[in-house]
Every structure is written in structure tokens, then in C-alpha cells.
Short mmCIF file of C-alpha atoms (C1' of nucleotides) in Angstrom, two decimals:
data_model
loop_
_atom_site.label_atom_id
_atom_site.label_comp_id
_atom_site.label_asym_id
_atom_site.label_seq_id
_atom_site.Cartn_x
_atom_site.Cartn_y
_atom_site.Cartn_z
CA MET A 666 146.64 99.43 121.87
CA SER A 667 146.13 96.13 123.14
CA PHE A 668 144.64 94.19 120.68
CA ALA A 669 146.93 91.42 122.06
CA SER A 670 146.09 87.99 120.88
CA ILE A 671 143.75 86.19 123.19
CA PRO A 672 145.28 83.07 124.80
CA PRO A 673 144.91 80.19 122.92
CA MET A 674 144.22 77.74 125.59
CA VAL A 675 141.42 78.55 128.03
CA ARG A 676 138.93 79.12 125.10
CA ARG A 677 137.68 76.13 124.42
CA SER A 678 133.85 76.88 126.33
CA ARG A 679 132.95 79.25 123.42
CA SER A 680 133.29 79.69 120.01
CA VAL A 681 135.90 81.61 118.84
CA GLY A 682 133.50 84.17 117.75
CA ALA A 683 131.98 84.71 120.80
CA GLU A 684 135.53 84.51 122.55
CA VAL A 685 136.45 87.79 120.63
CA ALA A 686 133.31 89.59 120.82
CA ALA A 687 133.74 89.34 124.86
CA HIS A 688 137.11 90.38 124.43
CA LEU A 689 136.43 93.63 121.98
CA GLU A 690 133.48 94.29 124.73
CA ARG A 691 135.54 94.44 127.81
CA LEU A 692 137.80 97.03 126.00
CA ILE A 693 135.41 99.12 124.72
CA THR A 694 133.21 99.04 128.25
CA SER A 695 136.47 99.09 130.39
CA GLY A 696 137.69 102.40 128.29
CA GLU A 697 140.65 101.51 126.47
CA LEU A 698 138.60 101.97 123.80
CA ARG A 699 136.57 104.78 123.48
CA ALA A 700 133.79 106.09 121.04
CA GLY A 701 134.63 107.21 117.94
CA ASP A 702 137.68 105.41 118.25
CA ARG A 703 138.77 103.85 115.37
CA LEU A 704 138.89 99.88 115.16
CA PRO A 705 141.90 98.22 112.80
CA ALA A 706 140.85 97.29 109.44
CA GLU A 707 139.22 93.33 109.60
CA ARG A 708 142.12 91.58 107.97
CA ASP A 709 144.57 93.23 110.74
CA LEU A 710 142.69 93.23 113.43
CA ALA A 711 142.02 89.23 112.74
CA ALA A 712 145.92 89.03 112.73
CA SER A 713 146.49 90.50 115.52
CA LEU A 714 144.04 88.51 117.62
CA ASN A 715 145.21 85.16 115.67
CA VAL A 716 141.88 84.40 114.19
CA SER A 717 140.57 84.08 110.84
CA ARG A 718 138.44 86.97 109.42
CA ALA A 719 135.39 84.83 109.66
CA SER A 720 135.60 84.40 113.14
CA LEU A 721 136.49 88.11 113.85
CA ARG A 722 133.31 89.39 111.63
CA GLU A 723 131.11 87.33 113.89
CA ALA A 724 132.15 88.95 116.85
CA MET A 725 131.71 92.15 114.54
CA PHE A 726 128.54 91.44 114.05
CA GLU A 727 127.51 90.36 117.65
CA LEU A 728 128.78 93.86 119.25
CA GLU A 729 126.74 95.44 116.11
CA SER A 730 124.23 93.99 117.18
CA LYS A 731 124.37 95.24 120.71
CA LYS A 732 125.07 98.77 119.00
CA LEU A 733 128.70 99.03 120.77
CA ILE A 734 130.11 99.47 117.32
CA GLU A 735 129.32 101.13 113.81
CA ARG A 736 130.30 99.52 110.98
CA HIS A 737 130.76 101.14 107.15
CA GLN A 738 131.58 99.61 103.86
CA GLY A 739 134.45 101.07 102.38
CA ARG A 740 135.01 103.58 105.88
CA GLY A 741 136.08 101.00 108.67
CA SER A 742 134.11 100.24 112.18
CA VAL A 743 134.14 102.87 114.96
CA VAL A 744 133.25 102.53 118.69
CA ALA A 745 129.59 103.73 119.02
CA GLU A 746 128.53 106.56 120.64
CA GLN A 747 127.47 104.58 124.21
CA PRO A 748 123.75 106.36 125.36
CA GLU A 749 124.80 105.58 128.97
CA GLY A 750 124.47 101.89 129.50
CA VAL A 751 123.02 100.60 126.50
CA SER A 752 124.89 97.19 127.37
CA GLN A 753 122.48 96.51 130.35
CA LEU A 754 119.66 97.76 128.97
CA TYR A 755 119.90 95.67 126.03
CA GLU A 756 120.34 92.51 128.24
CA GLY A 757 117.09 94.08 130.08
CA LEU A 758 113.58 94.06 129.08
CA SER A 759 112.32 90.89 130.41
CA GLU A 760 110.61 88.55 126.78
CA LEU A 761 107.58 87.75 128.91
CA ASP A 762 107.04 91.72 129.58
CA VAL A 763 107.04 92.01 125.68
CA GLU A 764 104.88 89.05 124.86
CA ILE A 765 102.42 90.36 127.44
CA ALA A 766 102.38 93.67 125.50
CA ASN A 767 101.96 92.40 122.82
CA ALA A 768 99.07 90.20 123.65
CA THR A 769 97.51 93.03 125.54
CA GLU A 770 98.23 95.39 122.35
CA LEU A 771 96.14 92.99 120.19
CA ARG A 772 93.22 92.74 123.18
CA ASP A 773 92.92 96.30 123.33
CA LEU A 774 92.07 96.46 119.10
CA VAL A 775 89.81 93.33 119.15
CA GLU A 776 87.66 93.86 122.28
CA PRO A 777 86.26 97.54 120.95
CA ARG A 778 85.51 96.03 117.83
CA ILE A 779 83.75 93.31 119.29
CA ALA A 780 81.70 95.30 121.57
CA GLN A 781 80.39 97.77 118.71
CA LEU A 782 79.86 94.74 116.31
CA ALA A 783 78.02 92.97 119.12
CA ALA A 784 75.92 96.23 119.74
CA VAL A 785 75.10 96.16 116.22
CA ARG A 786 74.20 92.46 115.98
CA ALA A 787 73.51 90.50 119.20
CA ALA A 788 70.41 88.46 119.06
CA ASP A 789 67.71 88.33 121.97
CA SER A 790 69.27 85.06 123.56
CA ASN A 791 73.04 86.40 123.39
CA LEU A 792 71.30 89.33 125.42
CA LEU A 793 70.19 87.45 127.87
CA SER A 794 73.42 85.56 128.71
CA LEU A 795 74.86 88.49 129.06
CA GLU A 796 72.37 89.83 131.21
CA GLU A 797 72.24 87.03 133.42
CA VAL A 798 76.09 87.16 133.68
CA LEU A 799 75.21 90.69 135.06
CA ALA A 800 72.86 89.21 137.48
CA ARG A 801 75.72 87.05 139.19
CA SER A 802 78.36 89.70 139.49
CA HIS A 803 78.70 91.65 142.57
CA GLU A 804 82.05 93.07 144.52
CA GLU A 805 81.44 90.92 147.29
CA LEU A 806 82.12 88.03 145.07
CA SER A 807 85.91 86.43 145.81
CA PRO A 808 88.82 87.19 143.34
CA GLU A 809 88.53 83.26 141.19
CA GLU A 810 84.57 83.91 141.03
CA SER A 811 84.97 87.78 139.56
CA LEU A 812 87.25 86.66 137.32
CA ALA A 813 85.32 83.26 136.14
CA LEU A 814 82.68 85.45 135.39
CA ASP A 815 84.57 88.26 133.77
CA VAL A 816 85.89 85.68 131.48
CA GLU A 817 82.48 84.76 131.08
CA PHE A 818 81.19 88.20 130.00
CA HIS A 819 83.65 88.70 127.55
CA THR A 820 83.35 84.88 126.11
CA LEU A 821 79.33 85.99 125.86
CA LEU A 822 79.75 89.30 123.81
CA ALA A 823 82.47 88.02 121.40
CA HIS A 824 79.65 85.50 120.74
CA ALA A 825 77.13 88.40 120.19
CA ALA A 826 79.65 89.81 117.78
CA GLN A 827 79.03 86.48 115.51
CA ASN A 828 82.19 86.16 114.24
CA PRO A 829 83.87 82.93 115.40
CA LEU A 830 87.32 84.53 114.75
CA LEU A 831 86.59 87.18 117.24
CA VAL A 832 85.71 84.58 119.56
CA THR A 833 88.75 82.78 119.60
CA LEU A 834 90.63 86.11 119.28
CA CYS A 835 88.94 86.66 122.28
CA THR A 836 89.23 83.65 124.28
CA MET A 837 93.21 83.83 123.26
CA THR A 838 94.21 87.45 124.00
CA THR A 839 92.04 86.59 127.75
CA ASP A 840 94.02 83.73 128.22
CA TRP A 841 97.12 85.70 127.48
CA THR A 842 96.54 88.50 129.78
CA ARG A 843 95.61 86.65 132.39
CA ARG A 844 97.78 87.33 134.91
CA THR A 845 96.99 91.09 134.60
CA ARG A 846 93.41 90.29 135.06
CA GLU A 847 93.55 87.94 138.39
CA LEU A 848 95.76 91.13 139.69
CA SER A 849 93.09 93.67 138.75
CA HIS A 850 90.35 91.01 140.58
CA ARG A 851 92.28 90.99 143.53
CA THR A 852 90.87 94.25 144.93
CA LEU A 853 87.20 95.42 145.90
CA GLU A 854 88.24 98.33 143.68
CA GLY A 855 89.67 96.13 140.90
CA ARG A 856 86.19 93.97 141.22
CA ARG A 857 83.69 97.12 141.37
CA ILE A 858 85.32 98.69 138.44
CA SER A 859 84.76 95.40 136.49
CA VAL A 860 81.33 94.86 136.71
CA SER A 861 80.48 98.67 136.75
CA GLY A 862 82.66 98.87 133.33
CA HIS A 863 80.71 95.54 132.25
CA ARG A 864 77.79 97.15 133.17
CA ALA A 865 78.23 100.48 131.02
CA ILE A 866 79.20 98.18 128.30
CA PHE A 867 76.10 95.92 128.42
CA ASP A 868 73.64 98.93 128.35
CA ALA A 869 75.29 100.79 125.15
CA VAL A 870 74.76 96.87 123.34
CA VAL A 871 71.53 96.98 124.66
CA ALA A 872 70.65 100.19 123.25
CA ARG A 873 72.40 99.59 119.91
CA ARG A 874 74.66 102.16 120.39
CA ALA A 875 78.05 100.51 118.55
CA VAL A 876 80.58 103.73 119.13
CA PRO A 877 79.65 103.97 122.59
CA ALA A 878 80.18 100.48 123.37
CA GLY A 879 83.36 100.77 121.65
CA ALA A 880 84.17 103.28 124.04
CA ALA A 881 83.00 101.94 126.94
CA MET A 882 84.76 98.66 126.39
CA GLU A 883 88.07 100.90 125.74
CA ARG A 884 87.48 102.61 128.93
CA HIS A 885 86.66 99.53 131.07
CA LEU A 886 89.97 97.74 129.93
CA ARG A 887 92.14 101.03 130.68
CA GLU A 888 90.57 101.05 134.22
CA ILE A 889 91.22 97.32 134.72
CA ARG A 890 95.15 98.11 133.70
CA GLU A 891 95.05 100.80 136.25
CA VAL A 892 93.87 99.19 138.94
CA SER A 893 96.17 96.28 138.14
CA SER A 894 99.15 98.11 137.51
CA ARG A 895 98.88 99.86 141.26
CA ALA A 896 98.26 96.64 142.56
CA MET B 1133 108.32 74.08 102.22
CA SER B 1134 109.44 77.39 100.70
CA PHE B 1135 112.98 78.19 101.48
CA ALA B 1136 112.97 79.61 97.48
CA SER B 1137 115.73 81.36 96.78
CA ILE B 1138 115.38 84.83 97.10
CA PRO B 1139 114.68 87.50 94.48
CA PRO B 1140 118.51 88.47 93.05
CA MET B 1141 117.37 91.54 91.90
CA VAL B 1142 117.36 94.73 93.48
CA ARG B 1143 118.82 93.72 96.78
CA ARG B 1144 121.44 95.99 96.87
CA SER B 1145 119.96 98.37 99.62
CA ARG B 1146 120.82 95.57 102.47
CA SER B 1147 123.39 92.90 103.42
CA VAL B 1148 122.79 89.59 101.90
CA GLY B 1149 123.05 88.20 105.25
CA ALA B 1150 120.31 90.72 106.68
CA GLU B 1151 118.10 89.76 103.59
CA VAL B 1152 118.39 85.98 104.52
CA ALA B 1153 117.86 86.94 107.98
CA ALA B 1154 114.78 88.78 107.33
CA HIS B 1155 113.27 85.90 104.67
CA LEU B 1156 113.89 83.65 107.54
CA GLU B 1157 112.56 85.67 110.23
CA ARG B 1158 108.93 86.12 108.00
CA LEU B 1159 109.40 82.34 107.70
CA ILE B 1160 109.27 81.60 111.16
CA THR B 1161 106.99 84.49 112.92
CA SER B 1162 104.60 83.69 109.89
CA GLY B 1163 103.73 80.47 111.29
CA GLU B 1164 105.44 78.45 108.11
CA LEU B 1165 108.36 77.29 110.29
CA ARG B 1166 106.91 76.04 113.81
CA ALA B 1167 108.55 75.64 116.99
CA GLY B 1168 111.06 72.49 116.92
CA ASP B 1169 111.29 72.54 113.44
CA ARG B 1170 114.46 71.17 111.82
CA LEU B 1171 116.30 73.75 109.72
CA PRO B 1172 118.31 72.12 106.68
CA ALA B 1173 122.02 72.02 107.06
CA GLU B 1174 123.72 74.79 106.40
CA ARG B 1175 125.38 73.78 103.27
CA ASP B 1176 121.70 72.84 101.86
CA LEU B 1177 120.23 75.87 102.74
CA ALA B 1178 122.74 78.17 101.56
CA ALA B 1179 122.63 76.62 98.22
CA SER B 1180 118.42 76.77 98.14
CA LEU B 1181 118.80 80.04 98.47
CA ASN B 1182 121.50 80.99 96.09
CA VAL B 1183 123.39 82.66 98.62
CA SER B 1184 127.14 81.60 100.18
CA ARG B 1185 127.22 79.77 103.52
CA ALA B 1186 128.88 82.39 104.73
CA SER B 1187 126.37 84.79 104.20
CA LEU B 1188 123.38 82.54 105.83
CA ARG B 1189 125.93 82.10 108.74
CA GLU B 1190 125.64 85.62 109.21
CA ALA B 1191 121.32 85.70 108.69
CA MET B 1192 121.97 82.56 111.55
CA PHE B 1193 123.73 84.58 113.82
CA GLU B 1194 121.24 87.24 113.79
CA LEU B 1195 118.34 84.60 114.39
CA GLU B 1196 120.17 83.36 117.01
CA SER B 1197 120.94 86.33 118.70
CA LYS B 1198 117.00 87.01 118.48
CA LYS B 1199 116.32 83.55 119.93
CA LEU B 1200 114.44 82.58 117.12
CA ILE B 1201 116.73 79.60 116.16
CA GLU B 1202 119.00 76.87 118.38
CA ARG B 1203 121.98 75.91 116.85
CA HIS B 1204 124.70 72.63 117.88
CA GLN B 1205 127.49 71.70 116.19
CA GLY B 1206 126.65 68.32 114.74
CA ARG B 1207 123.18 68.35 115.53
CA GLY B 1208 122.07 71.31 113.28
CA SER B 1209 120.10 74.18 114.05
CA VAL B 1210 115.77 74.31 115.05
CA VAL B 1211 113.13 76.97 115.11
CA ALA B 1212 113.16 78.12 118.90
CA GLU B 1213 110.37 78.20 121.15
CA GLN B 1214 108.35 81.00 119.96
CA PRO B 1215 107.45 83.62 121.96
CA GLU B 1216 103.97 82.85 124.30
CA GLY B 1217 100.85 82.56 121.70
CA VAL B 1218 102.47 82.78 118.41
CA SER B 1219 101.77 79.39 117.88
CA GLN B 1220 99.21 79.16 119.55
CA LEU B 1221 97.68 81.50 117.76
CA TYR B 1222 98.18 80.27 114.58
CA GLU B 1223 97.17 76.54 115.40
CA GLY B 1224 94.20 78.15 117.15
CA LEU B 1225 93.18 80.23 113.87
CA SER B 1226 93.86 77.55 111.83
CA GLU B 1227 91.10 74.51 112.78
CA LEU B 1228 88.74 77.20 112.27
CA ASP B 1229 86.51 76.76 109.12
CA VAL B 1230 86.81 80.37 108.09
CA GLU B 1231 84.06 82.26 106.09
CA ILE B 1232 85.16 85.25 104.28
CA ALA B 1233 83.23 87.59 105.46
CA ASN B 1234 84.40 87.06 108.97
CA ALA B 1235 87.98 87.44 108.11
CA THR B 1236 87.53 90.23 105.88
CA GLU B 1237 86.03 91.53 109.13
CA LEU B 1238 89.18 90.67 110.81
CA ARG B 1239 91.48 91.98 108.06
CA ASP B 1240 89.46 95.39 108.18
CA LEU B 1241 90.14 95.89 111.86
CA VAL B 1242 93.54 94.60 112.21
CA GLU B 1243 95.89 95.98 109.04
CA PRO B 1244 94.65 99.82 109.80
CA ARG B 1245 96.25 99.11 113.49
CA ILE B 1246 99.23 97.54 111.50
CA ALA B 1247 99.81 100.26 109.70
CA GLN B 1248 99.27 103.05 112.50
CA LEU B 1249 102.08 100.87 114.80
CA ALA B 1250 104.31 100.45 111.83
CA ALA B 1251 104.25 104.38 111.65
CA VAL B 1252 105.19 104.72 114.97
CA ARG B 1253 107.56 101.41 115.36
CA ALA B 1254 109.12 100.75 111.88
CA ALA B 1255 113.03 100.38 112.11
CA ASP B 1256 115.15 101.94 109.04
CA SER B 1257 115.34 98.22 108.10
CA ASN B 1258 111.74 98.19 107.90
CA LEU B 1259 111.45 100.71 105.88
CA LEU B 1260 114.31 99.81 103.30
CA SER B 1261 112.37 96.46 102.58
CA LEU B 1262 108.79 98.18 102.04
CA GLU B 1263 111.01 100.57 100.11
CA GLU B 1264 112.36 97.42 97.84
CA VAL B 1265 108.91 95.59 97.49
CA LEU B 1266 107.60 99.54 96.01
CA ALA B 1267 110.31 99.57 93.79
CA ARG B 1268 109.49 96.28 92.68
CA SER B 1269 106.15 96.80 91.92
CA HIS B 1270 103.94 98.80 88.76
CA GLU B 1271 100.93 97.92 86.94
CA GLU B 1272 102.63 95.75 84.30
CA LEU B 1273 103.79 92.61 86.86
CA SER B 1274 101.51 89.61 86.00
CA PRO B 1275 98.34 89.11 88.27
CA GLU B 1276 100.62 86.59 90.14
CA GLU B 1277 103.58 88.79 90.47
CA SER B 1278 101.62 91.84 91.73
CA LEU B 1279 99.61 89.47 94.09
CA ALA B 1280 102.95 88.28 95.45
CA LEU B 1281 104.15 91.75 95.93
CA ASP B 1282 100.86 92.79 97.75
CA VAL B 1283 101.29 89.54 100.20
CA GLU B 1284 104.74 90.91 100.87
CA PHE B 1285 103.92 94.51 101.48
CA HIS B 1286 101.26 93.71 103.99
CA THR B 1287 103.66 91.20 105.26
CA LEU B 1288 106.41 93.51 105.82
CA LEU B 1289 104.32 95.91 107.23
CA ALA B 1290 103.38 93.83 110.14
CA HIS B 1291 106.51 92.96 110.63
CA ALA B 1292 107.33 96.92 111.21
CA ALA B 1293 104.28 96.93 113.66
CA GLN B 1294 106.75 94.91 116.04
CA ASN B 1295 104.23 92.58 117.18
CA PRO B 1296 104.43 88.91 116.33
CA LEU B 1297 100.58 88.30 117.00
CA LEU B 1298 99.82 91.13 114.49
CA VAL B 1299 102.61 89.46 112.03
CA THR B 1300 100.76 85.96 112.39
CA LEU B 1301 96.91 87.58 112.42
CA CYS B 1302 98.13 89.47 109.13
CA THR B 1303 99.27 86.44 107.42
CA MET B 1304 96.40 84.54 108.31
CA THR B 1305 93.94 87.01 107.20
CA THR B 1306 95.72 87.58 103.97
CA ASP B 1307 95.76 83.84 103.35
CA TRP B 1308 92.15 83.41 103.91
CA THR B 1309 90.83 86.45 101.87
CA ARG B 1310 93.34 85.23 98.78
CA ARG B 1311 90.86 84.60 96.53
CA THR B 1312 89.04 88.17 96.73
CA ARG B 1313 92.48 89.58 95.73
CA GLU B 1314 93.40 87.59 93.73
CA LEU B 1315 90.20 88.93 91.60
CA SER B 1316 91.73 92.39 92.47
CA HIS B 1317 94.84 91.94 90.73
CA ARG B 1318 93.51 90.42 87.71
CA THR B 1319 92.77 93.99 86.02
CA LEU B 1320 95.07 96.69 85.36
CA GLU B 1321 93.17 99.00 87.14
CA GLY B 1322 93.19 96.94 90.03
CA ARG B 1323 97.00 96.44 90.64
CA ARG B 1324 97.14 100.32 89.83
CA ILE B 1325 95.36 100.78 92.85
CA SER B 1326 96.87 98.18 94.91
CA VAL B 1327 100.43 99.73 93.88
CA SER B 1328 99.12 103.62 94.61
CA GLY B 1329 97.37 102.52 97.97
CA HIS B 1330 100.83 100.64 98.89
CA ARG B 1331 102.39 104.10 98.28
CA ALA B 1332 100.25 106.22 99.82
CA ILE B 1333 100.42 104.02 103.15
CA PHE B 1334 104.54 104.12 102.73
CA ASP B 1335 104.44 107.59 102.37
CA ALA B 1336 102.47 107.61 105.79
CA VAL B 1337 104.46 105.50 107.63
CA VAL B 1338 107.77 106.73 106.71
CA ALA B 1339 106.54 110.41 107.86
CA ARG B 1340 105.94 108.51 111.07
CA ARG B 1341 102.28 109.99 110.61
CA ALA B 1342 100.06 107.02 112.57
CA VAL B 1343 96.37 108.01 112.28
CA PRO B 1344 96.88 109.12 108.44
CA ALA B 1345 98.79 105.86 107.73
CA GLY B 1346 95.83 103.79 109.30
CA ALA B 1347 93.78 106.03 107.27
CA ALA B 1348 95.63 105.63 104.08
CA MET B 1349 95.09 101.31 104.88
CA GLU B 1350 91.44 101.85 105.30
CA ARG B 1351 90.90 103.14 101.81
CA HIS B 1352 93.11 100.85 100.56
CA LEU B 1353 91.26 98.08 101.72
CA ARG B 1354 87.80 99.48 100.45
CA GLU B 1355 89.18 100.11 97.09
CA ILE B 1356 90.86 96.67 96.46
CA ARG B 1357 87.29 95.43 97.61
CA GLU B 1358 85.36 97.61 95.65
CA VAL B 1359 87.52 96.59 92.31
CA SER B 1360 87.10 92.76 92.84
CA SER B 1361 83.59 93.17 93.61
CA ARG B 1362 83.17 94.44 90.12
CA ALA B 1363 85.44 91.86 88.41
"C1'" DT C 1174 139.49 126.86 90.57
"C1'" DC C 1175 136.95 122.95 89.86
"C1'" DG C 1176 135.25 119.19 88.10
"C1'" DG C 1177 135.72 114.23 87.07
"C1'" DC C 1178 138.91 109.90 87.12
"C1'" DC C 1179 141.69 107.00 89.35
"C1'" DC C 1180 143.77 104.44 92.71
"C1'" DG C 1181 144.42 102.67 97.99
"C1'" DG C 1182 141.69 101.11 101.64
"C1'" DT C 1183 138.19 98.66 103.60
"C1'" DG C 1184 133.85 96.22 104.47
"C1'" DG C 1185 131.20 92.38 101.95
"C1'" DT C 1186 130.83 87.93 99.26
"C1'" DC C 1187 132.18 83.94 97.79
"C1'" DT C 1188 134.42 79.55 97.55
"C1'" DG C 1189 136.53 75.31 99.04
"C1'" DA C 1190 139.00 72.67 102.63
"C1'" DC C 1191 139.48 71.17 106.94
"C1'" DC C 1192 138.40 70.48 112.51
"C1'" DA C 1193 135.40 68.95 115.78
"C1'" DA C 1194 131.17 67.49 117.79
"C1'" DT C 1195 127.15 64.08 117.70
"C1'" DG C 1196 124.55 60.22 116.95
"C1'" DA C 1197 123.09 56.16 115.12
"C1'" DG C 1198 124.64 51.85 113.18
"C1'" DT C 1199 127.41 47.98 113.57
"C1'" DA C 1200 131.09 44.59 114.93
"C1'" DC C 1201 132.83 42.41 118.90
"C1'" DC C 1202 133.20 40.71 122.92
"C1'" DA C 1203 131.43 38.65 127.97
"C1'" DT D 730 122.15 37.68 124.34
"C1'" DG D 731 123.22 42.20 125.82
"C1'" DG D 732 125.98 45.47 126.20
"C1'" DT D 733 130.33 48.44 125.05
"C1'" DA D 734 133.42 50.27 121.71
"C1'" DC D 735 133.93 51.92 117.46
"C1'" DT D 736 133.27 53.73 112.67
"C1'" DC D 737 131.39 56.75 109.87
"C1'" DA D 738 128.00 60.05 108.01
"C1'" DT D 739 126.20 64.40 109.33
"C1'" DT D 740 126.60 68.83 110.69
"C1'" DG D 741 128.52 73.28 112.59
"C1'" DG D 742 132.87 75.79 113.60
"C1'" DT D 743 136.89 77.30 111.61
"C1'" DC D 744 140.27 79.02 108.56
"C1'" DA D 745 142.54 80.96 104.46
"C1'" DG D 746 142.51 83.51 100.36
"C1'" DA D 747 140.46 85.18 96.08
"C1'" DC D 748 137.65 88.99 94.37
"C1'" DC D 749 134.14 92.32 94.44
"C1'" DA D 750 131.42 96.82 95.98
"C1'" DC D 751 131.88 101.25 98.29
"C1'" DC D 752 134.57 105.44 99.83
"C1'" DG D 753 137.23 108.55 100.29
"C1'" DG D 754 141.18 111.62 98.95
"C1'" DG D 755 144.68 112.80 95.62
"C1'" DC D 756 145.94 113.53 91.01
"C1'" DC D 757 145.37 115.76 86.71
"C1'" DG D 758 143.21 118.80 82.62
"C1'" DA D 759 139.85 121.86 81.65
#
DNA sequence: TCGGCCCGGTGGTCTGACCAATGAGTACCA
DNA sequence: TGGTACTCATTGGTCAGACCACCGGGCCGA
């Protein structure tokens, strides 16, 4: 097996540990090391690579975090089973998407509750403001106008829930998911769904029916998401 | 800043490095350490955490691979720019003058969902941390210790839900409702209820049963509130 | 045969030393 | 005066060696 020492020359761009990790990763992905193969003991491997055990361990940490190897105290380390292209999969999944997903998750949690509370607590003045926004909403508006009214509706609803924390959360999640919402307001269908969804929520709130209000909000969010995912 | 040493007692489930990494990650995602903050030098940090520099460096590798920190030879390490929102959420909510009732309302909303998501998403390491906290929890503890473990349990659970926004939210609501919680931990009954509630939540999470986990959390919050209202 | 003990191998952790990059303060010269 | 080059403390990077904790297998006695 070729655990040959790494050429000492050209090793100055990356750290020793990273260099070793890359070396071992190449051995694995190229097939020289197969799943289930036992790696030499850390002390031996470090010696054959002419690096300290500390650096070797740094490399091992990296490989382990990439699930390329498994380590077991007292037993040694083995090359892990490779669930088909793990390495690439690991790189993938844009962090941006993850963040949006997190924000969306929070929004899905908060908004229905806002609708419920608004149904219970909304003052007349809240209802008037909401009604006014709805009166200004129709599907012929430009995407920008439609989006602005959308934001306004949700913000006013949050105010109607009479909890400043929910207003803040609503504002922030609305902001973070802006891109998704922009997409959905681009199409006529998206604008139509937005308006009708708001209408349904408002009707439930006015009727002081908390549970239906929450349900209407859930449906609204789901529909909007479907539209924007098609766009 | 609370780089307080990690409780040395029951630390045998995970490696020292992993433990330190989890500790620091909690400080970061919960907002105690903010983006741009400089970390103490490795030697100093290792000393304040009562671990060797080697173990600390293992933790640093892990945090770096998660892009939570950046390290620069000769300059030190800093907390990396946070994934969209977390710091924003933290700042936005910090500025508010929060009424306890509002915070409680938000907590009742967020925590059950956290429990549900944790049941679905918790990694083995999350479960280990939670189990360890439970192992350290019993009703004979002092009110302060009991409260600290309570906070830790909920924070770890939020981490298990794998959404940094929820971690931040959990941290903040926990902080706001601190006085209520202090009351409930003063009595033996309160501590007993706390522990048994956590146990029930944990069991549901381990069993990967989302809905029961959420229900257990709701019950837990309700019981705690009843105890503290009687106090 | 079976159970417990011991022991070698392996990863886990710690210590302390030295190397190398960085940047700020300082002395020097044009 | 201004800029340049140097010095040096600080900090991460690497190394060597020691000891601990865990695992598994072999040995030995019941």
C-alpha cells in the first residue's frame, strides 16, 4: 500500500493536516483504499507520512467529519461505507437555501399563531386597517404593489395579535423570505392566490374564529410556496 | 464573557474536543458570541476551559469546518459572519422592552415546535448531550443548579432541532421568562416536575415521536407555570 | 467448557517545546 | 518630517513523547 511520504517541497500553501487529509481522501476516492479497509495505526501512519501524530489526527478529524472514515477507540480506523458520492453531496446544499429554509420554518410556525391571536384580540381599528388593505388589493396590481400590500397585510395582522414580539418576528421572517414572495407575486395566479388567501384569513378573523383563522393562514402559506416553486 | 470551565463530572459520553466544540457552538448560535468577536488565544481559551490545547484545537477544527469561526495564523480566531438572520434576530429582539406575558406566549408557541423538530432531526450527538444533562438532573439539586440544567436542556433541545433561528429564539424567551422559572425551581415539587417533564420530552424525542414530543413539551410548560403561580 | 483476568494494541488526552506568520511599536536614515 | 526597515511580543502551526482509557483476544483456573 502506498502510504508513501508526502513530497515535502510543495507543501506550503495548505497546512500539513489539510495536505495529509487531501492525500488520504485521494487514496479513498481513487479506490486505492476501499470501504472497510483498515487504516494503519495513527502512530504508524504518521511515521510513514513523515508528519507528527497531531497533524495526522487533524487530517483524521477532517476525514471523519466528511464521513470518509470511521474511528473507534481501541480498535482503529476504517474506511467508511460510501453511500454513493457522499463527498459531493457533502459539498452541496447551498447554505443560502438552508437559511431560507430555516426562516421559512419559523414563519410557518409564527404566522398561523398570529392569525389565531388576531382573531381573538383584534381591535376595531386593526380590523379597519386590514379591511382597507384588502380593498386596495386586486390581482391587476403590479408585482411590486402586490408584494407591498402583502407585506402590509401580514404586518397589520401581527399588530392585531397585540404582541410586539410577534410583530418583530413577522417583520423579520417576512424580510428573510422576501425572494420567495417576490417570485410568487410575479404571476397573475400568484397575485390572485395571495389576495384570496388574505381574504379568507380576514374573514375568519372578523368572525373571531381562531382555529379557522390559523388554518387559513397555513393554507395561504402553502399555496404561496407552491406557486413560487413553480415559477 | 462566560468561557467558564466545562463541568468535569460526567463528561465521558463524547470526546473532550466534541464537548468543547458543542460548548462554543452554543455560545455562538445563542448570540453570546457575536460575529466578529475575537476569541481568546488558544492557550488562554484552553486554560479557561480546563482542557489541553490539543483538545481545544480539535474543537476549533470542527467549528472551522462548520464555518462558525475563522482562524488566522499570527492573528487569532474570530467568530464568523453568522448565517443570515441569527444575529439580526438577536439584535432585533434585544432592543424590545418585553412584557413577560408576551414572552411566555412566544415561548409556548416555539418550544413545542422545537420538541417536534428535535424528534425528527436530532443527531446522535444531540441525544447524548441531552441524556447527559438529564443524568445530572435530580430534584435534590439546589435551585440554582436545577435552573441551570433546565436552561441547558432547552438550549440543547433547540440545537437538536437543527435551526439556528429557533436556538436564538429559545435562548431569548428563556431569558425573558427567567423570573418565572426561578420561582418554579425554588420548591422541591417544582424541581421534581421539571425533571420528570424533561424526561418525558426526551423519551419522546428518542423514540422519534414528534407529536408526543410536542405534547410533552406543552404539558411541561403548563406544569411549570402552575407551580410557579402557586409559589 | 466457561467465565474472569491480563495484556498488547489502538485511539484519546495532556504537556511543553519550538517554528512561522502577523502586526504594532521603534529606531534610523534621507 | 516622513518613510522605511527592524524588532519583538502575540498567536496559530507543528512536533515529540508520555500516559490514560478502551477494546479484543488469549490464557488460566474453576
